[in-house]
Coordinates of C-alpha atoms in Angstrom, one line a residue:
Chain A
M359 CA -38.0 -49.9 2.8
Q360 CA -34.5 -49.0 2.0
S361 CA -33.0 -51.9 3.7
L362 CA -35.3 -54.1 1.8
M363 CA -34.3 -52.8 -1.5
N364 CA -30.7 -53.2 -0.7
T365 CA -31.0 -56.9 0.3
E366 CA -33.0 -57.5 -2.8
N367 CA -30.2 -56.0 -5.0
K368 CA -27.4 -57.8 -3.2
T369 CA -29.1 -61.1 -4.1
I370 CA -29.4 -60.1 -7.7
T371 CA -25.8 -58.9 -8.4
L372 CA -23.1 -59.1 -5.8
E373 CA -20.4 -57.3 -7.7
K374 CA -22.6 -54.4 -8.5
T375 CA -23.2 -53.5 -4.8
A376 CA -19.6 -52.6 -4.2
F377 CA -18.9 -50.3 -7.2
L378 CA -18.4 -47.1 -5.0
T379 CA -18.2 -47.6 -1.2
I380 CA -18.1 -44.9 1.3
D381 CA -17.4 -46.7 4.6
Q382 CA -17.5 -45.1 7.9
V383 CA -16.0 -41.8 6.6
S384 CA -15.5 -38.8 8.9
K385 CA -13.9 -35.6 8.1
V386 CA -12.4 -33.4 10.9
Y387 CA -10.6 -30.0 10.4
T388 CA -8.3 -28.9 12.9
T389 CA -8.7 -25.2 13.5
S390 CA -7.4 -22.7 16.2
N391 CA -10.6 -23.1 18.0
G392 CA -10.3 -26.9 18.3
D393 CA -11.4 -29.6 16.0
Y394 CA -14.2 -29.1 13.6
T395 CA -16.1 -32.2 12.6
V396 CA -17.7 -31.6 9.1
L397 CA -18.8 -35.3 8.5
D398 CA -19.2 -38.0 11.0
D399 CA -19.6 -41.7 10.3
V400 CA -21.0 -41.4 6.7
N401 CA -21.8 -44.8 5.0
L402 CA -23.0 -45.1 1.5
T403 CA -22.8 -47.7 -1.3
V404 CA -23.5 -46.7 -4.9
K405 CA -24.2 -49.4 -7.4
E406 CA -22.7 -49.4 -11.0
G407 CA -24.9 -47.3 -13.3
E408 CA -26.8 -45.7 -10.4
F409 CA -27.8 -42.2 -10.4
V410 CA -27.5 -40.7 -6.9
C411 CA -28.4 -37.2 -5.8
V412 CA -27.2 -35.7 -2.5
I413 CA -29.2 -33.0 -0.9
G414 CA -28.8 -31.0 2.3
H415 CA -28.5 -27.4 3.6
S416 CA -25.4 -25.5 2.7
G417 CA -22.5 -26.2 5.2
C418 CA -23.6 -29.8 5.7
G419 CA -20.7 -31.3 4.0
K420 CA -22.1 -32.4 0.7
S421 CA -19.2 -30.9 -1.2
T422 CA -16.8 -32.4 1.4
L423 CA -18.2 -35.7 0.6
L424 CA -18.1 -35.4 -3.1
N425 CA -14.5 -34.1 -2.8
M426 CA -13.6 -37.1 -1.1
I427 CA -15.0 -39.2 -3.9
S428 CA -13.3 -37.1 -6.5
G429 CA -10.0 -37.4 -4.3
F430 CA -9.5 -33.6 -3.8
N431 CA -10.0 -34.5 -0.2
Q432 CA -9.1 -37.3 2.0
P433 CA -11.3 -38.6 4.9
T434 CA -10.0 -38.4 8.5
T435 CA -11.1 -41.9 9.3
G436 CA -12.8 -44.5 7.1
T437 CA -12.3 -45.1 3.4
V438 CA -13.8 -44.3 0.2
K439 CA -13.3 -47.2 -2.4
L440 CA -14.0 -47.3 -6.2
K441 CA -14.1 -50.9 -7.3
D442 CA -12.2 -51.9 -4.2
K443 CA -9.5 -49.4 -4.7
I444 CA -9.0 -46.7 -2.1
I445 CA -9.5 -43.3 -3.6
A446 CA -6.3 -41.4 -2.7
E447 CA -5.9 -38.6 -5.4
P448 CA -8.1 -37.0 -8.1
G449 CA -8.1 -38.8 -11.4
P450 CA -9.9 -38.7 -14.7
D451 CA -12.0 -41.9 -13.8
R452 CA -13.8 -39.6 -11.4
M453 CA -14.4 -36.7 -13.6
M454 CA -16.0 -33.6 -12.0
V455 CA -18.5 -31.2 -13.5
F456 CA -18.2 -27.9 -11.3
Q457 CA -20.8 -25.4 -10.6
N458 CA -18.7 -22.7 -12.0
Y459 CA -17.8 -24.7 -15.0
C460 CA -14.1 -24.4 -14.6
L461 CA -13.4 -23.9 -18.3
L462 CA -10.0 -22.4 -19.2
P463 CA -11.2 -18.9 -20.5
W464 CA -8.3 -18.7 -23.1
K465 CA -9.3 -21.9 -24.8
T466 CA -12.3 -22.4 -27.2
A467 CA -15.0 -25.0 -26.3
F468 CA -13.2 -27.3 -28.7
E469 CA -9.8 -26.8 -27.0
N470 CA -11.2 -27.1 -23.6
V471 CA -12.5 -30.7 -24.5
Y472 CA -9.5 -31.4 -26.4
L473 CA -7.1 -30.8 -23.5
A474 CA -9.0 -33.3 -21.4
V475 CA -9.0 -35.8 -24.2
S476 CA -5.3 -35.4 -25.1
A477 CA -4.3 -35.7 -21.4
V478 CA -6.3 -38.7 -20.7
Y479 CA -5.6 -40.5 -24.0
P480 CA -1.8 -39.8 -24.9
H481 CA -1.7 -42.7 -26.9
K482 CA -4.5 -42.2 -29.3
N483 CA -3.6 -40.4 -32.6
K484 CA -4.6 -36.9 -33.4
Q485 CA -7.5 -38.0 -35.7
E486 CA -9.0 -40.1 -33.1
K487 CA -8.9 -37.2 -30.5
L488 CA -10.4 -34.9 -32.8
A489 CA -13.2 -37.2 -33.5
L490 CA -13.8 -37.9 -29.8
V491 CA -13.9 -34.1 -29.1
E492 CA -16.3 -33.5 -32.1
E493 CA -18.6 -36.3 -31.1
H494 CA -18.9 -35.2 -27.5
L495 CA -19.6 -31.7 -28.5
A496 CA -22.3 -32.8 -30.9
M497 CA -23.7 -34.9 -28.2
V498 CA -24.4 -31.7 -26.1
G499 CA -25.3 -29.7 -29.3
L500 CA -22.5 -27.5 -29.4
T501 CA -20.9 -28.3 -32.9
E502 CA -21.4 -24.7 -34.1
A503 CA -20.1 -23.0 -30.9
A504 CA -17.0 -25.3 -30.9
K505 CA -14.7 -22.3 -32.0
K506 CA -16.2 -20.0 -29.3
K507 CA -14.4 -19.1 -26.1
P508 CA -16.2 -19.6 -22.7
N509 CA -16.9 -15.8 -22.4
Q510 CA -18.8 -15.9 -25.6
L511 CA -21.0 -18.7 -24.4
S512 CA -24.1 -18.5 -22.1
G513 CA -24.0 -20.3 -18.7
G514 CA -26.1 -23.4 -20.0
M515 CA -23.7 -23.6 -23.0
K516 CA -20.5 -23.5 -20.6
Q517 CA -21.9 -26.3 -18.6
R518 CA -22.6 -28.2 -21.9
V519 CA -19.0 -27.8 -22.7
A520 CA -18.1 -29.0 -19.3
I521 CA -20.3 -32.0 -19.6
A522 CA -18.8 -32.7 -22.9
R523 CA -15.3 -32.5 -21.5
A524 CA -16.3 -34.7 -18.6
L525 CA -17.9 -37.4 -20.8
A526 CA -15.3 -37.2 -23.6
I527 CA -12.7 -39.2 -21.2
C528 CA -15.3 -41.8 -20.2
P529 CA -15.2 -41.5 -16.5
E530 CA -16.3 -44.5 -14.3
V531 CA -18.1 -42.0 -12.0
L532 CA -19.5 -38.7 -13.2
I533 CA -19.4 -36.2 -10.1
L534 CA -21.6 -33.2 -10.6
D535 CA -21.3 -30.5 -8.0
E536 CA -24.6 -28.5 -8.3
P537 CA -24.1 -28.3 -12.0
F538 CA -27.3 -26.4 -12.8
G539 CA -27.4 -24.2 -9.8
A540 CA -26.5 -21.1 -11.8
L541 CA -28.8 -21.6 -14.8
D542 CA -32.3 -20.4 -15.4
A543 CA -35.2 -22.7 -15.0
I544 CA -35.7 -23.5 -18.7
T545 CA -32.1 -24.1 -19.5
K546 CA -31.8 -26.2 -16.3
E547 CA -34.9 -28.4 -17.5
E548 CA -33.3 -28.8 -20.9
L549 CA -29.9 -29.8 -19.5
Q550 CA -31.5 -32.4 -16.9
E551 CA -33.1 -34.0 -19.7
E552 CA -29.9 -34.3 -21.7
L553 CA -27.9 -35.5 -18.8
L554 CA -30.6 -38.3 -18.3
Q555 CA -30.3 -39.2 -21.9
I556 CA -26.5 -39.3 -21.8
W557 CA -26.6 -41.2 -18.5
R558 CA -28.9 -43.9 -20.1
N559 CA -26.7 -44.2 -23.2
H560 CA -23.3 -44.4 -21.4
R561 CA -24.5 -46.4 -18.5
L562 CA -22.5 -43.9 -16.2
T563 CA -22.6 -44.0 -12.5
V564 CA -23.6 -40.4 -11.3
M565 CA -23.0 -38.8 -8.0
M566 CA -24.8 -35.2 -8.0
I567 CA -25.2 -32.6 -5.4
T568 CA -28.2 -30.4 -5.7
H569 CA -30.3 -28.1 -3.7
D570 CA -33.3 -28.6 -5.9
I571 CA -35.7 -31.4 -4.7
D572 CA -37.6 -31.5 -8.0
E573 CA -34.4 -32.0 -10.0
A574 CA -33.4 -34.8 -7.6
L575 CA -36.7 -36.5 -8.0
F576 CA -36.5 -36.3 -11.8
L577 CA -33.1 -37.5 -12.2
A578 CA -32.1 -39.8 -9.3
D579 CA -32.5 -43.4 -8.5
R580 CA -31.8 -42.6 -4.9
L581 CA -31.9 -39.4 -3.0
V582 CA -29.3 -39.0 -0.2
M583 CA -30.5 -36.5 2.5
M584 CA -27.8 -35.1 4.8
T585 CA -28.4 -33.9 8.2
N586 CA -26.9 -30.5 9.2
G587 CA -23.4 -29.8 10.1
P588 CA -21.3 -29.8 12.1
S589 CA -20.8 -33.5 12.3
A590 CA -23.2 -34.1 9.5
K591 CA -24.3 -37.6 8.5
I592 CA -26.5 -39.3 6.1
G593 CA -29.9 -38.6 7.5
E594 CA -32.1 -40.8 5.2
V595 CA -31.9 -42.3 1.8
L596 CA -35.1 -42.0 -0.2
D597 CA -35.6 -44.5 -3.1
I598 CA -37.2 -42.8 -6.2
P599 CA -39.4 -45.5 -7.7
F600 CA -40.5 -43.9 -10.9
S601 CA -39.7 -46.1 -14.0
R602 CA -37.2 -45.2 -16.8
P603 CA -37.1 -43.4 -19.2
R604 CA -38.8 -40.5 -17.1
N605 CA -41.0 -38.1 -18.5
R606 CA -41.3 -34.9 -16.4
A607 CA -45.1 -34.5 -17.1
Q608 CA -45.9 -38.1 -16.2
I609 CA -43.8 -38.0 -12.9
T610 CA -45.3 -34.8 -11.5
E611 CA -48.7 -36.4 -12.0
D612 CA -47.7 -39.3 -10.1
P613 CA -49.2 -39.0 -6.6
R614 CA -46.0 -40.6 -5.2
Y615 CA -44.2 -37.6 -6.5
Y616 CA -45.8 -35.4 -4.0
E617 CA -45.4 -37.9 -1.2
L618 CA -41.8 -38.1 -1.7
R619 CA -41.5 -34.3 -2.3
N620 CA -43.3 -33.5 0.9
Y621 CA -41.2 -36.1 2.8
A622 CA -38.0 -34.6 1.6
L623 CA -39.1 -31.0 2.3
D624 CA -40.3 -32.1 5.7
F625 CA -36.8 -33.6 6.2
L626 CA -34.9 -30.4 5.1
F627 CA -37.3 -27.7 6.6
N628 CA -38.9 -29.3 9.7
R629 CA -36.6 -32.2 11.0
F630 CA -33.3 -30.7 10.0
A631 CA -34.1 -27.0 9.4
H632 CA -31.2 -24.8 9.0
S633 CA -30.7 -22.6 12.2
E634 CA -30.5 -18.9 11.4
D635 CA -28.5 -18.4 14.6
P636 CA -24.9 -17.7 13.6
T637 CA -22.6 -20.2 15.2
D638 CA -19.7 -19.5 17.3
D639 CA -17.0 -20.2 14.8
I640 CA -18.4 -17.6 12.5
I641 CA -18.3 -14.9 15.2
E642 CA -14.8 -15.7 16.3
P643 CA -12.9 -14.6 13.1
E644 CA -14.6 -11.3 13.0
I645 CA -13.6 -10.4 16.5
Q646 CA -10.0 -11.3 15.5
N647 CA -10.4 -9.0 12.3
N648 CA -11.7 -6.3 14.5
K649 CA -8.7 -6.7 16.8
L650 CA -6.4 -6.4 13.6
K651 CA -8.2 -3.5 12.4
I652 CA -7.8 -1.6 15.8
A653 CA -4.1 -2.6 15.7
G654 CA -3.8 -1.1 12.3
I655 CA -5.5 2.0 13.1
V656 CA -3.4 2.6 16.2
G657 CA -0.3 1.7 14.4
G658 CA -1.2 4.1 11.4
L659 CA -1.9 6.9 13.8
I660 CA 1.4 6.5 15.6
V661 CA 3.3 6.6 12.3
A662 CA 1.4 9.6 11.3
A663 CA 2.2 11.3 14.4
I664 CA 5.8 10.7 14.3
A665 CA 5.8 11.8 10.6
G666 CA 3.8 14.9 11.4
F667 CA 6.2 15.7 14.3
T668 CA 9.3 15.4 12.1
L669 CA 7.8 17.4 9.5
F670 CA 6.9 20.1 12.0
Q671 CA 10.3 20.1 13.4
S672 CA 12.1 20.2 10.0
F673 CA 9.5 23.1 9.2
N674 CA 10.8 25.1 12.1
G675 CA 14.2 24.5 11.2
N676 CA 13.7 25.7 7.8
N677 CA 12.2 28.9 9.2
E678 CA 15.3 29.4 11.2
Q679 CA 17.6 29.0 8.4
S680 CA 15.5 30.8 5.7
P681 CA 16.4 34.3 6.7
K682 CA 20.2 33.5 6.3
N683 CA 19.3 32.2 2.8
N684 CA 17.6 35.5 2.0
T685 CA 20.4 37.5 3.2
Q686 CA 22.8 35.5 1.1
Q687 CA 20.7 35.8 -1.9
I688 CA 20.5 39.6 -1.4
S689 CA 24.3 40.0 -1.1
N690 CA 24.6 37.9 -4.3
Chain B
M399 CA -31.7 42.9 -32.7
T400 CA -33.3 39.4 -32.6
A401 CA -31.4 38.4 -35.7
R402 CA -28.1 39.3 -33.9
F403 CA -29.1 37.3 -31.0
E404 CA -29.9 34.3 -33.2
K405 CA -26.5 34.7 -34.8
T406 CA -24.8 34.6 -31.5
S407 CA -26.6 31.8 -30.2
Q408 CA -25.8 29.9 -33.4
T409 CA -22.1 30.6 -33.0
A410 CA -22.5 29.5 -29.3
N411 CA -24.0 26.3 -30.3
I412 CA -21.2 25.7 -32.7
L413 CA -18.5 26.5 -30.1
N414 CA -20.4 24.3 -27.6
S415 CA -20.3 21.3 -30.2
I416 CA -16.8 21.8 -30.8
L417 CA -15.8 22.2 -27.1
Y418 CA -18.0 19.3 -25.8
S419 CA -17.6 16.7 -28.6
Q420 CA -15.5 13.9 -27.1
N421 CA -12.7 14.0 -29.9
T422 CA -12.0 17.7 -30.0
R423 CA -11.9 17.7 -26.2
K424 CA -9.2 14.8 -26.2
I425 CA -7.0 16.4 -28.9
V426 CA -7.6 19.9 -28.3
A427 CA -7.6 20.1 -24.5
P428 CA -3.9 18.9 -24.2
F429 CA -2.8 21.3 -26.7
V430 CA -4.4 24.3 -24.9
A431 CA -3.0 23.2 -21.7
L432 CA 0.5 22.8 -23.3
F433 CA 0.2 26.1 -24.7
I434 CA -0.8 27.8 -21.4
L435 CA 2.0 26.0 -19.6
L436 CA 4.6 27.1 -22.1
A437 CA 3.3 30.8 -21.9
I438 CA 3.6 30.7 -18.1
W439 CA 7.3 29.3 -18.5
Q440 CA 7.9 32.1 -21.1
I441 CA 6.7 34.7 -18.8
L442 CA 8.7 33.4 -15.8
C443 CA 12.0 33.0 -17.8
S444 CA 11.9 36.2 -19.7
G445 CA 13.8 38.5 -17.4
E446 CA 17.1 40.1 -17.9
K447 CA 19.3 37.1 -17.2
P448 CA 17.1 34.1 -16.2
N449 CA 18.6 31.1 -14.7
L450 CA 16.8 29.0 -17.0
P451 CA 16.0 29.7 -20.6
S452 CA 12.5 30.4 -21.9
P453 CA 10.9 28.1 -24.4
I454 CA 11.7 30.5 -27.2
T455 CA 15.4 30.5 -26.2
V456 CA 15.5 26.8 -25.9
I457 CA 14.3 26.5 -29.7
K458 CA 16.7 29.2 -30.7
D459 CA 19.8 27.7 -29.1
T460 CA 19.3 24.2 -30.1
W461 CA 17.6 24.7 -33.4
D462 CA 20.9 24.2 -35.2
P463 CA 22.2 21.4 -35.1
Y464 CA 20.2 19.6 -32.5
I465 CA 16.7 19.8 -33.6
I466 CA 17.0 20.0 -37.4
N467 CA 19.6 17.3 -37.6
P468 CA 19.4 14.7 -35.2
F469 CA 21.5 12.4 -37.3
F470 CA 25.0 14.5 -37.3
N471 CA 28.1 12.6 -36.3
N472 CA 31.2 14.6 -35.5
G473 CA 32.8 11.5 -33.8
G474 CA 33.3 10.8 -30.1
T475 CA 30.4 11.9 -27.9
D476 CA 29.6 14.8 -30.2
V477 CA 26.7 13.1 -32.1
G478 CA 23.2 14.1 -32.8
L479 CA 20.3 13.4 -30.4
F480 CA 19.0 10.3 -32.5
W481 CA 22.4 8.5 -32.0
Q482 CA 22.4 9.6 -28.2
L483 CA 18.9 8.0 -27.7
L484 CA 19.7 5.1 -29.7
A485 CA 22.7 4.3 -27.6
S486 CA 20.6 4.6 -24.5
L487 CA 17.8 2.4 -26.0
K488 CA 20.4 -0.3 -27.0
R489 CA 21.6 -0.5 -23.3
V490 CA 18.0 -0.6 -22.1
A491 CA 17.1 -3.1 -24.8
I492 CA 19.8 -5.6 -23.7
G493 CA 19.5 -5.1 -20.0
F494 CA 15.8 -5.3 -20.2
S495 CA 15.5 -8.2 -22.3
L496 CA 17.9 -10.2 -20.0
A497 CA 15.8 -9.1 -17.0
S498 CA 12.8 -10.2 -18.7
V499 CA 14.1 -13.7 -19.5
V500 CA 15.6 -14.4 -16.1
G501 CA 12.9 -12.4 -14.2
I502 CA 10.1 -14.5 -15.8
A503 CA 11.9 -17.7 -15.3
L504 CA 12.7 -17.0 -11.7
G505 CA 9.3 -15.7 -11.0
I506 CA 7.6 -18.9 -12.2
L507 CA 10.1 -21.0 -10.2
I508 CA 9.5 -19.1 -7.1
G509 CA 5.7 -18.8 -7.5
A510 CA 5.3 -22.6 -8.2
N511 CA 7.4 -23.8 -5.3
R512 CA 6.5 -22.8 -1.7
L513 CA 9.8 -23.7 -0.4
V514 CA 11.8 -21.5 -2.9
Y515 CA 9.2 -18.7 -2.2
S516 CA 9.7 -18.7 1.5
A517 CA 13.5 -18.9 1.0
L518 CA 13.8 -16.2 -1.6
D519 CA 10.9 -13.7 -1.1
P520 CA 12.5 -12.0 2.0
I521 CA 15.8 -11.5 0.2
F522 CA 14.1 -10.1 -2.8
Q523 CA 11.9 -7.8 -0.7
V524 CA 15.2 -6.3 0.5
L525 CA 17.1 -6.3 -2.7
R526 CA 14.2 -4.7 -4.6
T527 CA 14.3 -1.6 -2.4
I528 CA 17.9 -0.9 -3.3
P529 CA 18.0 2.3 -5.5
P530 CA 19.3 1.4 -9.1
L531 CA 22.4 3.7 -8.9
A532 CA 23.4 2.1 -5.6
W533 CA 24.3 -1.0 -7.7
L534 CA 26.6 1.0 -10.1
P535 CA 29.7 1.2 -8.0
I536 CA 29.6 -2.6 -7.4
S537 CA 29.0 -3.4 -10.9
L538 CA 31.8 -1.1 -12.0
A539 CA 34.0 -2.8 -9.5
A540 CA 33.1 -6.1 -10.7
L541 CA 32.8 -5.7 -14.5
R542 CA 35.5 -2.9 -14.8
Q543 CA 33.9 -1.6 -17.9
S544 CA 31.3 1.3 -18.2
D545 CA 28.9 -0.3 -20.7
P546 CA 28.4 -3.6 -19.2
S547 CA 27.9 -1.8 -15.9
A548 CA 25.3 0.4 -17.2
I549 CA 23.4 -2.6 -18.7
F550 CA 23.8 -4.4 -15.4
V551 CA 22.1 -1.5 -13.7
I552 CA 19.2 -1.6 -16.1
F553 CA 19.1 -5.4 -15.4
I554 CA 19.0 -5.2 -11.8
T555 CA 16.6 -2.3 -11.8
A556 CA 14.0 -4.0 -14.1
I557 CA 14.2 -7.7 -12.9
W558 CA 12.5 -7.2 -9.4
P559 CA 9.1 -6.0 -10.6
I560 CA 9.2 -8.7 -13.2
I561 CA 10.1 -11.4 -10.7
I562 CA 7.6 -10.2 -8.1
N563 CA 4.7 -9.9 -10.5
T564 CA 5.4 -13.1 -12.0
T565 CA 5.3 -14.9 -8.8
V566 CA 2.2 -13.2 -7.7
G567 CA 0.7 -14.2 -11.1
V568 CA 1.7 -18.0 -10.4
Q569 CA 0.4 -17.9 -7.1
Q570 CA -2.9 -16.4 -7.9
I571 CA -3.9 -19.0 -10.6
P572 CA -7.5 -19.7 -9.8
Q573 CA -8.0 -23.0 -7.7
D574 CA -10.6 -24.0 -10.4
Y575 CA -7.9 -24.3 -13.0
N576 CA -5.7 -26.3 -10.7
N577 CA -8.7 -28.5 -10.0
V578 CA -9.0 -29.2 -13.6
S579 CA -5.3 -30.0 -13.9
R580 CA -5.4 -32.3 -11.0
V581 CA -8.6 -34.3 -12.0
L582 CA -7.0 -34.6 -15.6
K583 CA -3.7 -35.5 -14.3
L584 CA -1.9 -33.1 -16.5
S585 CA 1.7 -33.6 -17.0
K586 CA 4.0 -30.9 -15.8
I587 CA 4.6 -29.6 -19.3
E588 CA 1.0 -29.7 -20.2
Y589 CA 0.1 -27.9 -17.1
F590 CA 2.6 -25.1 -17.7
F591 CA 1.5 -24.5 -21.4
N592 CA -2.2 -25.0 -21.0
I593 CA -2.7 -23.4 -17.5
L594 CA 0.2 -21.8 -15.8
F595 CA 1.6 -19.7 -18.6
P596 CA -1.7 -18.3 -20.0
S597 CA -3.0 -17.7 -16.6
T598 CA 0.1 -15.7 -15.6
V599 CA 0.7 -13.7 -18.8
P600 CA -1.4 -10.7 -17.6
Y601 CA 0.8 -10.4 -14.5
I602 CA 3.9 -10.8 -16.4
F603 CA 3.1 -7.9 -18.5
T604 CA 2.4 -5.8 -15.5
G605 CA 5.9 -6.6 -14.3
L606 CA 7.3 -5.9 -17.7
K607 CA 5.5 -2.5 -17.8
I608 CA 6.8 -1.4 -14.5
G609 CA 10.1 -2.8 -15.5
I610 CA 10.6 -0.9 -18.6
G611 CA 9.6 2.3 -17.0
L612 CA 12.2 1.9 -14.2
S613 CA 14.9 1.0 -16.8
W614 CA 14.4 4.1 -18.6
L615 CA 14.6 6.1 -15.4
A616 CA 17.8 4.2 -14.4
I617 CA 19.7 4.5 -17.5
I618 CA 19.5 8.1 -17.7
A619 CA 21.2 8.3 -14.1
A620 CA 23.6 5.6 -14.9
E621 CA 24.8 7.2 -18.1
M622 CA 25.4 10.5 -16.2
L623 CA 27.9 8.7 -14.3
V624 CA 29.5 6.2 -16.7
G625 CA 29.8 8.6 -19.6
G626 CA 30.1 7.6 -23.2
V627 CA 27.5 8.1 -25.9
G628 CA 23.8 8.2 -24.4
I629 CA 21.2 10.6 -23.7
G630 CA 22.2 10.6 -19.9
F631 CA 25.7 11.7 -20.5
F632 CA 24.5 14.1 -23.0
I633 CA 22.5 16.0 -20.3
W634 CA 25.3 15.8 -17.8
D635 CA 27.7 17.2 -20.6
A636 CA 25.3 19.8 -21.4
Y637 CA 25.1 20.9 -17.6
N638 CA 28.8 21.0 -17.4
S639 CA 29.1 23.3 -20.3
S640 CA 26.1 25.4 -19.1
Q641 CA 24.1 24.5 -22.1
M642 CA 20.7 24.7 -20.3
S643 CA 18.7 24.7 -23.7
Q644 CA 20.2 21.3 -24.6
I645 CA 19.2 19.8 -21.2
I646 CA 15.6 20.9 -21.7
L647 CA 15.5 19.6 -25.2
A648 CA 17.1 16.3 -24.0
L649 CA 14.6 16.0 -21.2
I650 CA 11.7 16.4 -23.7
Y651 CA 13.1 13.7 -25.8
V652 CA 13.6 11.5 -22.8
G653 CA 10.0 12.0 -21.8
I654 CA 8.6 11.2 -25.1
V655 CA 10.8 8.1 -25.5
G656 CA 9.8 6.8 -22.1
L657 CA 6.1 7.2 -23.1
L658 CA 6.7 5.3 -26.3
L659 CA 8.5 2.6 -24.5
D660 CA 5.4 2.2 -22.1
R661 CA 3.2 2.2 -25.0
L662 CA 5.1 -0.4 -26.8
V663 CA 4.9 -2.7 -24.0
S664 CA 1.1 -2.2 -23.7
F665 CA 0.8 -2.8 -27.3
I666 CA 2.6 -6.1 -27.3
A667 CA 0.4 -7.0 -24.1
S668 CA -2.6 -6.2 -26.2
L669 CA -1.4 -8.7 -28.7
V670 CA -0.4 -11.4 -26.4
V671 CA -2.7 -11.4 -23.6
P672 CA -6.0 -13.2 -24.3
E673 CA -9.0 -11.0 -24.5
E674 CA -10.7 -12.7 -21.5
Q675 CA -8.0 -11.9 -19.1
K676 CA -7.7 -8.1 -19.5

């Protein structure tokens, strides 16, 4: 089904198919225990204006994949291209919204957004920059909280600031790393709807990591499901056929919703269930730590023994000397 | 009988409320402890010819001119305690300010650059363990004047904790903030003012606080050796002329000034360090 869709799209718009391409990407970390392959032969093409969600168990390399798109990470083999340009470093055209917000705590909401705006548009005058910041804070409904520092904001408000900061600099791709993972259910739904609205108005391209199948089904055009690591790859790509604009109630009533949901759940929990057995490379470091601990204890004991012995000796020495001192004092 | 009992329980209640209320405990308790300590000291040093003066003797001996007139000036080193402390504080102020400026600058440089860090850190780890006074002969030999030498000792004493804490502060900048900087492609200057400096300020103040304490420790010892006006030499001078009471009075002043210096740095920190980072 997916291949069919792809060929259809290719015939419609050729340039749109090559907006963001992940081509035969693999990522290998060299560790003391040998090579550790996180991602193996990942291929994905994202069209301009598409909303793609990535889902998979923790440790499957979703974040690694996203970090390669944002440029924090480089693939070991293969290429990640945005508009035919290889991504080599982070840049504001691929703005991230992080799970832990990454706001600067010493700056107010306004200043946090302003920093991004003034860094990306150094040639705009101050008036324009201020207007941009105000516009985007208003878009996420934070005009009144603009003067507050992140610590005075709730989690949802912080993530709104982060979204405002990301959008204020007009990125070509918006990358979201589990943006709503730490939020309560109601705030989460609110923000999902706001994000959809913004996505529609700005015609953004969005890559988003999530753990939440319902979230993915509500938001995404396509859902990328990853297999388990090590050597994770893209297991399957689900097309989510609901028409836009989406209405949560309508979607959940759609019989296809449960088909897709069950299919995704089956993928995650039956076909690629996360094994509970701890893998070898998790045990190794603990053993090393134990060795270090033992070495530390033995070393500490030796030092203590030497110190104790010296103290004991000097104590003895004092005892021998003390009578003399006493006699001296008496004679004085 | 019952009336009496009620009365005693009432007074007991009042006593309890006084003893256990937070404020009185904080204010009264230290005074009670001080009084007890002074009493013990008084008892221990009240023999025929004690080696050390008792508190009452200290006050008697130093009342005129040291306590009632800290501002007298008979020329030379024979000046009131205010001038002695001021002279020491001046040296600390100059040495410590220099140490702060150089220390923070070096600390940021070392923290921001891996190569510089691996090159200089082992050297600093050795240098910082050298006791302050060990620098005095070298600085006397190099500078050939007592006052700059004392200031140099302050400088070299205070600079290590400032450098080391600043370095740690720069290295401990959360990866999150660096990621923001990388994705926004902040320029070096933008990064410095928006991320590096605000994020490092709490560490810098930890260094400054340790530094000012060490400076005050070192100046007393350094002044004993270099002489001139200053509370350190005042103590040494008093020892040489067997004025034990003057030494004890000077020690009390030194302690109070040291505490005030520490509080001063904490106060400045409370003004400068952002609320969110304490």
